Coordinates of C-alpha atoms in Angstrom, one line a residue:
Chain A
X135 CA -19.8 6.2 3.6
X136 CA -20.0 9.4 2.6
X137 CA -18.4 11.4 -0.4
X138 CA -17.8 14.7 -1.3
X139 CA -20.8 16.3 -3.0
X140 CA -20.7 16.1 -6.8
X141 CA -20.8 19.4 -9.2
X142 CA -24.1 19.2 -10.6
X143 CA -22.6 18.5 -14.4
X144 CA -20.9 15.7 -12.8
X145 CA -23.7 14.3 -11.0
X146 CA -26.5 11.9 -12.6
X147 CA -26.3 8.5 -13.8
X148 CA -23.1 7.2 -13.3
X149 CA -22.6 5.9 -17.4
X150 CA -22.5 9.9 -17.6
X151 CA -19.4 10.0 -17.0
X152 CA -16.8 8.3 -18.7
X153 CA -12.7 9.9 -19.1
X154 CA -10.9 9.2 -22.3
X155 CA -9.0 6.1 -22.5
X156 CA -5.1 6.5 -23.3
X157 CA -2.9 5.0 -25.5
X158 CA -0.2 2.4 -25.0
X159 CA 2.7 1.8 -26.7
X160 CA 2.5 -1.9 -28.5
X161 CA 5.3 -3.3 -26.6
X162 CA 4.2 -2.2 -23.4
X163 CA 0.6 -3.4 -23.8
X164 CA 2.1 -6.5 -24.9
X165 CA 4.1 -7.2 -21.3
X166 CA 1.3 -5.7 -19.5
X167 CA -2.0 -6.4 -20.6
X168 CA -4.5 -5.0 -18.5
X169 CA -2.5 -1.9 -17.9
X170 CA -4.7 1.5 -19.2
X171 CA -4.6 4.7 -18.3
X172 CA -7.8 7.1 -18.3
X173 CA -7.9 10.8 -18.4
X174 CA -10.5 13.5 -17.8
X175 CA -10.4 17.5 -18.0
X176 CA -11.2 19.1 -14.8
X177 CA -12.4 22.7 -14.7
X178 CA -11.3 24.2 -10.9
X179 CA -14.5 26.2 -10.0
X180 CA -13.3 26.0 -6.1
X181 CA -12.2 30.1 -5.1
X182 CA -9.0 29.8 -3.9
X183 CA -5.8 28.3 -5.1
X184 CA -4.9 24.7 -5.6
X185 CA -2.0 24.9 -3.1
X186 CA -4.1 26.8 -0.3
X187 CA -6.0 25.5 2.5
X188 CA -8.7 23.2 1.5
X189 CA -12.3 23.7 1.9
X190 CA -14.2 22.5 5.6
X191 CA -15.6 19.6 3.7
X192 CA -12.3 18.5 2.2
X193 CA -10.7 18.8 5.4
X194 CA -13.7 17.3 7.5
X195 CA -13.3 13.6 4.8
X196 CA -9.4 13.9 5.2
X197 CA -10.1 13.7 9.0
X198 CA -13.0 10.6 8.6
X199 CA -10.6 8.8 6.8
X200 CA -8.0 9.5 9.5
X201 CA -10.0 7.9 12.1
X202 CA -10.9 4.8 9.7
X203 CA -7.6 4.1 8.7
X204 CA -5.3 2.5 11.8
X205 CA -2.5 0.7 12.2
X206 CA -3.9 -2.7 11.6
X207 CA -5.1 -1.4 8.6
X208 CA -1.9 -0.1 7.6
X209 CA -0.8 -4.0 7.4
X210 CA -3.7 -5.4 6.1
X211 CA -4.4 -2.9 3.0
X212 CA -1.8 -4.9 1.3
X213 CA -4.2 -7.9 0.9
X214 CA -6.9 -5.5 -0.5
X215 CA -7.8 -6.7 -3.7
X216 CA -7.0 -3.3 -5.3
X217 CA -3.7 -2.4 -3.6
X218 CA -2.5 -6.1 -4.5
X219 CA -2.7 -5.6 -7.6
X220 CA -0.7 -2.6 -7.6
X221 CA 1.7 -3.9 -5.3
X222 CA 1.9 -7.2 -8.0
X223 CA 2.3 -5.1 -10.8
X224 CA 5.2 -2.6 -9.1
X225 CA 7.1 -6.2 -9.1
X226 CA 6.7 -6.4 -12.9
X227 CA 7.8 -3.4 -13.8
X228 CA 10.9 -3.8 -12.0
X229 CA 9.9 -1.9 -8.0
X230 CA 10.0 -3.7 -5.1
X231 CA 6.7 -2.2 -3.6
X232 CA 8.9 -2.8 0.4
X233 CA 11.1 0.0 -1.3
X234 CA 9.3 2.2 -3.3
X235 CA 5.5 2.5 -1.5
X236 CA 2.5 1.5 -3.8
X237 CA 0.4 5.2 -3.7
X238 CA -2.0 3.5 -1.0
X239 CA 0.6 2.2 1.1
X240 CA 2.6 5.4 0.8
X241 CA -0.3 7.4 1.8
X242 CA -1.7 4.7 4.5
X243 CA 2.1 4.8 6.1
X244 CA 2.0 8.7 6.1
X245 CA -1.3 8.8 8.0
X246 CA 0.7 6.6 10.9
X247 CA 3.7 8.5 10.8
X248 CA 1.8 12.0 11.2
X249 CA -0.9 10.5 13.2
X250 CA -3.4 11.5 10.6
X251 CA -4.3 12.8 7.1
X252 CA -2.7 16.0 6.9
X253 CA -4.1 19.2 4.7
X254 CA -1.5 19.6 2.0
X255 CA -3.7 21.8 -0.1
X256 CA -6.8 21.4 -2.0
X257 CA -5.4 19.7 -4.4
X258 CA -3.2 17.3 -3.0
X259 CA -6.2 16.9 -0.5
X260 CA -8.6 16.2 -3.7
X261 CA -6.3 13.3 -5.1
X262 CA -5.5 12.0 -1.9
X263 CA -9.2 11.0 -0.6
X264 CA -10.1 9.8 -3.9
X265 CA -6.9 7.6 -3.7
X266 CA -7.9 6.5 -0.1
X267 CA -11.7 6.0 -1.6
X268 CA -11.1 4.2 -4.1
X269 CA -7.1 2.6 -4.1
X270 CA -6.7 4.1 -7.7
X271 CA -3.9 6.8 -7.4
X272 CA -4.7 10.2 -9.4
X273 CA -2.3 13.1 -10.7
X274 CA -2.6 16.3 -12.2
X275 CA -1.3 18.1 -14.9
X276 CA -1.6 22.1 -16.3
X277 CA -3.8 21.3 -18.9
X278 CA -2.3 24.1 -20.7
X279 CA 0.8 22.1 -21.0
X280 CA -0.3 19.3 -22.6
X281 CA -0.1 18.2 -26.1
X282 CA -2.5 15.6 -27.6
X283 CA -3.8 12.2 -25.5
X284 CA -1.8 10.9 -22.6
X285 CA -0.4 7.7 -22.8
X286 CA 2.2 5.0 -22.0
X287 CA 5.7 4.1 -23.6
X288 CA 8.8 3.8 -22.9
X289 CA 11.3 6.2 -22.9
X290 CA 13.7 7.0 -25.8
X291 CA 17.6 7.3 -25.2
X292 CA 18.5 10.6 -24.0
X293 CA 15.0 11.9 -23.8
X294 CA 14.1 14.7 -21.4
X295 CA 11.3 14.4 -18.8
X296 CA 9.1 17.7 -19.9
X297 CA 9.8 20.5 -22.6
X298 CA 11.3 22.4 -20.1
X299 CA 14.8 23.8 -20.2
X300 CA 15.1 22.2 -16.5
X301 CA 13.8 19.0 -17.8
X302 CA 15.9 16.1 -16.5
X303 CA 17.2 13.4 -18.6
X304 CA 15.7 9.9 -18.7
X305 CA 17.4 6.8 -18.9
X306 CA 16.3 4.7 -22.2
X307 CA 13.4 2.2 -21.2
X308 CA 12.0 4.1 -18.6
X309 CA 7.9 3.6 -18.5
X310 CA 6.5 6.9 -18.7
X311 CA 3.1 8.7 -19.0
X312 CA 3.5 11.1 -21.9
X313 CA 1.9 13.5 -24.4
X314 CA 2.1 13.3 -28.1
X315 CA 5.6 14.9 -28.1
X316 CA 6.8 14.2 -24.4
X317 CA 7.4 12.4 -21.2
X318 CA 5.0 14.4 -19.1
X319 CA 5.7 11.9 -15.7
X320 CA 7.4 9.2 -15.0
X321 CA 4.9 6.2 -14.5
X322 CA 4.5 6.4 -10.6
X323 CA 7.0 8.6 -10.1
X324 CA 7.2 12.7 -10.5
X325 CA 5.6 14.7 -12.7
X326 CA 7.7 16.6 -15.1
X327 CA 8.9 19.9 -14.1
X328 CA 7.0 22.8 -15.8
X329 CA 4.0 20.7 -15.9
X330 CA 2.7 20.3 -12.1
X331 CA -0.5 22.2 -11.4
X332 CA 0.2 25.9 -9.9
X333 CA -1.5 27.3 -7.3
X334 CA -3.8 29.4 -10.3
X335 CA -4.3 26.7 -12.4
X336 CA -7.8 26.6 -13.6
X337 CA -7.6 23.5 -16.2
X338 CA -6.4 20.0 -15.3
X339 CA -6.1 16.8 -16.7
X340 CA -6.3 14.0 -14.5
X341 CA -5.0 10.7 -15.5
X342 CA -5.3 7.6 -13.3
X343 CA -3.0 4.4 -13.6
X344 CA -5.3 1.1 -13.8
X345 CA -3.4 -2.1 -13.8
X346 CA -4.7 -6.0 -14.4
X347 CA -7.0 -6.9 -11.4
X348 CA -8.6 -3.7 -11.0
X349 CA -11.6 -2.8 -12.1
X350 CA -12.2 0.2 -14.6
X351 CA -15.2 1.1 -12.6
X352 CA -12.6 1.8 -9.9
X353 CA -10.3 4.1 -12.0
X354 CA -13.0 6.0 -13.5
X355 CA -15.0 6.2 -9.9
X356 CA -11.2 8.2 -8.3
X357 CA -11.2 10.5 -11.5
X358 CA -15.2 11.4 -11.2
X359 CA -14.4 11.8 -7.1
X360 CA -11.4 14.3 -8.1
X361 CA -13.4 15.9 -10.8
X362 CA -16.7 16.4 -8.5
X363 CA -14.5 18.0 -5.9
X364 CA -12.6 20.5 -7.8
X365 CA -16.1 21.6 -10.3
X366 CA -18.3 22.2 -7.4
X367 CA -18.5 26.1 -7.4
Chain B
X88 CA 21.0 -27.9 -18.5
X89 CA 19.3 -25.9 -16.0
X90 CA 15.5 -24.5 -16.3
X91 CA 17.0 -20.7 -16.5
X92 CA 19.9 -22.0 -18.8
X93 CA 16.8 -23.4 -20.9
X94 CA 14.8 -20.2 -20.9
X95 CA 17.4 -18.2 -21.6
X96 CA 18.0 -16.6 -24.8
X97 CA 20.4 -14.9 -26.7
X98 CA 19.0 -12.5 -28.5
X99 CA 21.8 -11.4 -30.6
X100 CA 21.8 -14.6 -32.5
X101 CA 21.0 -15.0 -36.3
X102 CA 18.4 -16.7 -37.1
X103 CA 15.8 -17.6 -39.5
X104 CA 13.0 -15.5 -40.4
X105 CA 10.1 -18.4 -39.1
X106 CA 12.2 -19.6 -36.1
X107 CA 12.4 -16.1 -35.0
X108 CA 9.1 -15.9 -34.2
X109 CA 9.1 -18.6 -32.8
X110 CA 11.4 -18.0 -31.1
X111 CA 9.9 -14.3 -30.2
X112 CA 6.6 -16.2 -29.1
X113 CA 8.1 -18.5 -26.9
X114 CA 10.0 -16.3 -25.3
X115 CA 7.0 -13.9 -24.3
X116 CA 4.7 -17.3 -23.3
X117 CA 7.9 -17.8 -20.7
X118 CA 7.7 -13.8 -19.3
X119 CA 3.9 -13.9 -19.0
X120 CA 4.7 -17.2 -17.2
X121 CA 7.3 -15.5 -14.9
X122 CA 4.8 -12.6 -14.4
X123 CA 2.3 -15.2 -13.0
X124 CA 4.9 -16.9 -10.3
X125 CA 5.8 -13.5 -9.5
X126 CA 1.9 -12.0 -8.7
X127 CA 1.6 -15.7 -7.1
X128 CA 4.8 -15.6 -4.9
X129 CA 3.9 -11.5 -4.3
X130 CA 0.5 -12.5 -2.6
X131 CA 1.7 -15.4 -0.8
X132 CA 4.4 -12.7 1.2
X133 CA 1.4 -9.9 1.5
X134 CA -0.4 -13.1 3.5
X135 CA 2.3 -14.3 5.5
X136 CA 2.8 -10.7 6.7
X137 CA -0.8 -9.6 6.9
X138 CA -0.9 -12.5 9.4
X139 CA 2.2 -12.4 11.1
X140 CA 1.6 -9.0 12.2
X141 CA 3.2 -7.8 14.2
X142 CA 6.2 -10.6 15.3
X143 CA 6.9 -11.2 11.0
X144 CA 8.1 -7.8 9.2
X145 CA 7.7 -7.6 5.7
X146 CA 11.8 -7.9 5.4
X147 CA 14.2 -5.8 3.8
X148 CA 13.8 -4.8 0.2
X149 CA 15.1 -8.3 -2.3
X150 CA 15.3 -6.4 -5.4
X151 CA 17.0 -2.9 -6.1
X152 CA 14.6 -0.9 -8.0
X153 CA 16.0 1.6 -10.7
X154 CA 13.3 2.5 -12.0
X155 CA 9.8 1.5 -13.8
X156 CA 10.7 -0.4 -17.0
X157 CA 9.9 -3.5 -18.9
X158 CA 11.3 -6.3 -17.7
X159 CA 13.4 -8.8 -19.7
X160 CA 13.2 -12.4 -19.3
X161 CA 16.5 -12.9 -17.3
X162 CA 15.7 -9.8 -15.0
X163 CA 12.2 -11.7 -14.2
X164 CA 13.8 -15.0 -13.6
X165 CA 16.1 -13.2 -11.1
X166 CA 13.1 -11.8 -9.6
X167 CA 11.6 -14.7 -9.4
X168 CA 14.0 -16.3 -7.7
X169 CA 14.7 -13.5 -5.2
X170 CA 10.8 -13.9 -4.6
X171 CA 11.0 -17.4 -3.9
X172 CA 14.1 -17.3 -1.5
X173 CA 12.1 -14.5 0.7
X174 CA 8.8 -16.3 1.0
X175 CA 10.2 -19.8 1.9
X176 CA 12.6 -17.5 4.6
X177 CA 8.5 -16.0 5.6
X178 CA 7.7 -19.1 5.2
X179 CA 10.3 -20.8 7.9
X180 CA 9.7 -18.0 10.2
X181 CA 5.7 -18.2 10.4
X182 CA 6.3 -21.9 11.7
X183 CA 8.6 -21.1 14.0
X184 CA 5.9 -18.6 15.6
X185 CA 3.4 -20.8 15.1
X186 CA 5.3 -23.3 16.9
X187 CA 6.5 -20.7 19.6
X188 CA 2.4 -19.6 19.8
X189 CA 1.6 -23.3 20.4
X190 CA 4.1 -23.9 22.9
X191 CA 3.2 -20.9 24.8
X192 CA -0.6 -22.1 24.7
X193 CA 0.4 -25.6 26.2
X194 CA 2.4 -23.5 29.0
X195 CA -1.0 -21.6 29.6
X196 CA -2.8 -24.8 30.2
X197 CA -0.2 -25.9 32.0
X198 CA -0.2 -22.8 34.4
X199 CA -4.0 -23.0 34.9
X200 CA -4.0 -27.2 36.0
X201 CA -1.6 -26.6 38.2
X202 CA -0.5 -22.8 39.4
X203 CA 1.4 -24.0 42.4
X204 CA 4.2 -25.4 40.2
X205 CA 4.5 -22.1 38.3
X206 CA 4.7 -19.4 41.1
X207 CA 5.3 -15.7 39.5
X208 CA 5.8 -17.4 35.7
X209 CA 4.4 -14.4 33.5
X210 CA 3.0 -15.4 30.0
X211 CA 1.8 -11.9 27.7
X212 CA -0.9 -12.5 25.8
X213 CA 0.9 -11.5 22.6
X214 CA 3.2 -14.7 23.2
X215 CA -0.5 -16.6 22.6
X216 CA -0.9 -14.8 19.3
X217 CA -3.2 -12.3 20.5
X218 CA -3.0 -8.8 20.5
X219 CA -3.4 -6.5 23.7
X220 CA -1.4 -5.7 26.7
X221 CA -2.6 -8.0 28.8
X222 CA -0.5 -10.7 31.1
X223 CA -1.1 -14.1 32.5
X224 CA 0.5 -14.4 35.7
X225 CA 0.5 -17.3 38.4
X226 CA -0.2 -15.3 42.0
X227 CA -0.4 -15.7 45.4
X228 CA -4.2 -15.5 46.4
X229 CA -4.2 -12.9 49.4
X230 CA -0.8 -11.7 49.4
X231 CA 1.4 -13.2 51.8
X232 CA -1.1 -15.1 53.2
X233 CA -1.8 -17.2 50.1
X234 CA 1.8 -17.1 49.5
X235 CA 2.5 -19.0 52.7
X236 CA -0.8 -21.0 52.8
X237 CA 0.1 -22.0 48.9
X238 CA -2.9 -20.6 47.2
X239 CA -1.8 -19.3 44.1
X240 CA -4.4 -18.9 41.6
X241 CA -3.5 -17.9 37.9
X242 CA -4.7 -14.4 36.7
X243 CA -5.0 -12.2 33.5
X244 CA -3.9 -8.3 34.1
X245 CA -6.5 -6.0 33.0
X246 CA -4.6 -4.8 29.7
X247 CA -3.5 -2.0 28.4
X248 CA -3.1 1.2 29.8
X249 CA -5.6 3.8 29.2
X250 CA -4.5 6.2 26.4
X251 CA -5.3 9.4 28.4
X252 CA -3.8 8.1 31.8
X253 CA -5.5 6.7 34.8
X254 CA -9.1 7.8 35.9
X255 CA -8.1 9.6 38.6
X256 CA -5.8 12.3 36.3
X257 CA -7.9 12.1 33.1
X258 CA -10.8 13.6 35.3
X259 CA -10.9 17.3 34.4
X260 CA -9.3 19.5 37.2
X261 CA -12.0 22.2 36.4
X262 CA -15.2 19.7 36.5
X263 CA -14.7 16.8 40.1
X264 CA -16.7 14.2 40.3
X265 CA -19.4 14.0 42.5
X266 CA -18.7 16.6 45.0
X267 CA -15.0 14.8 45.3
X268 CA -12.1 17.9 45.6
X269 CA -10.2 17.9 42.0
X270 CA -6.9 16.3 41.5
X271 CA -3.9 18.3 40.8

């Protein structure tokens, strides 16, 4: 299987790289043991921006994966060990995973829908094929708007989802991916407002979602895969 | 007392310092324990409909999501249960294809001992469990002729249709085949 080319600071042994490990709130590691989240910085050395076309070679894996991924793969990803775990541990955190799509089987039931992996800039592109490498769902964040390590808590009563004016309020309880001051994205769910990646964006934090039964090698193997992408010059 | 009555807790009680957590303790030993049925009960419905596909559908949503948050020990319970209910319904409705599968398959062997006594009966293949387009079908060998005669011999249609049409108008209208005028 091929994968998009490594930047050469990312390439080498693969104990080179290794993303942060964030924090998680007592209780929450408590009820979910296993759950971690990982971050890594990503410089964008692609030209372009991050919400334009993406590069041939983006676009040429988006269309291999298109022609691996069919229909009886659409049903049988849920028995992947990977996607079953995420699918278990939606249930314990309160989503029914036939309602609200575990990232792989949203992205595996788009692909049948639109009869293929569509460009949706390089971005999107970037975190979707390491998602569809790997099972382990990605996001990005402006660097620039983020305070301290990532991590996950709960929310607080009447606490806002960003630090912008536009930020919507939570309800109390709510498992969120935050910064040292703020809910930065709701955990699954969208990112705060303010916060997303622009199309000039140059600095990124990435932050995968690992949850018990997946490996870590699998979490830190998407981030490297986004990170590679969006370094090489 | 029932086993949810007994796990459940009120949490508002007083109570003393050392039974609390206890109390506290037990109380997380019976969510990790939930957690577990639940993962147990989600795989067993990702298998049924992994291989059930495509007569068993995963089934309408059980539990009305609000949102990611911790769970408490009554909302898991109700999970639980929810869980439970739809895989013994997956459950039911596996053996009932399985049964309608096997009786099909009997039909099949039926149809090929003795294809006189099943004249034009057609049996898809997806009835058998298999996938494709094909069809058994009990016909008259020759036409009329083995119609009259009583030959009937029991045959499997070639499958599905091509994805690009027959031959004859998939053929480029630009580029005919040996020497043959295109069709248009």
């Amino acid at each position: 299987m091929s994968r998009t080319p490594p930047a050469p600071e990312a390439a080498g042994p693969a104990g080179a790289f290794r993303p942060a490990p964030g924090w998680c709130a007592p209780e929450v590691a408590q009820e979910l043991p296993g759950l971690r989240l990982l971050a890594a910085e990503a410089q964008v050395r692609r030209g372009g921006s991050l919400t334009g076309d993406s590069p041939p070679d983006i676009r040429e894996r988006l269309r291999e994966l298109s022609n691996r991924m069919r229909g009886a793969t659409a049903v049988a990803v849920r028995r992947q060990p990977v996607p079953a775990a995420y699918r278990v541990f939606f249930r314990h955190i309160g989503l029914d995973p036939d309602a609200v799509r575990t990232p792989m089987e949203a992205a595996v039931l788009e692909r049948m829908l639109r009869g293929g992996f569509l460009s949706g800039g390089l971005l999107a592109d970037v975190l979707l094929v390491a998602l569809l490498d790997t099972g382990v769902p990605v996001w990005a964040l402006d660097a620039e708007s983020v305070e301290g390590s990532l991590g996950i808590r709960p929310s607080g009563e009447r606490e806002r989802l960003g630090r912008s004016r536009e930020a919507p309020e939570l309800p109390g309880g709510r498992l969120v991916v935050a910064d040292g001051s703020a809910p930065l994205a709701v955990l699954f769910g969208g990112l705060a407002p303010g916060h997303e990646p622009v199309a000039n964006t140059r600095r990124l934090t990435l932050f995968a979602v690992q949850v018990a039964g997946v490996p870590e090698l699998y979490a830190e193997e998407a981030l490297w895969n986004c990170r590679a992408a969006l370094e090489l010059p | 007392m029932s086993p949810s009555e007994q796990l459940t807790i009120d949490r508002g009680a007083p109570v003393i310092a050392g039974v609390a957590v206890g109390t506290e303790a037990g109380e997380r030993g019976a969510r990790r324990s939930l957690r577990a049925q639940v993962a147990r009960l989600e795989r067993e419905l990702c298998a049924i409909v992994a291989d059930g596909f495509p007569h068993i559908g995963a089934g309408s949503p059980a539990w009305a999501s609000t949102g990611p948050s911790l769970l408490g020990l009554e909302q898991l319970e109700q999970l639980r249960d929810q869980l439970a209910g739809r895989v013994q319904d997956m459950r039911r409705r596996a053996q009932e294809r399985a049964e309608h599968e096997l009786r099909a398959q009997e039909l099949l062997e039926r149809m090929k001992l003795e294809p006189g006594r099943y004249k034009f009966v057609r049996l898809p293949v997806t009835e058998l469990g298999q996938r494709g387009c094909g069809v058994w079908e009990v016909r008259p060998r020759f036409g009329l002729i083995g119609m009259l005669a009583g030959w009937w011999e029991l045959k499997l249609s070639s499958g599905c249709p091509l994805a690009r049409g027959s031959r004859a108008s998939a053929t480029p209208a630009t580029a005919p085949a040996r020497g043959m005028p295109a069709v248009r």
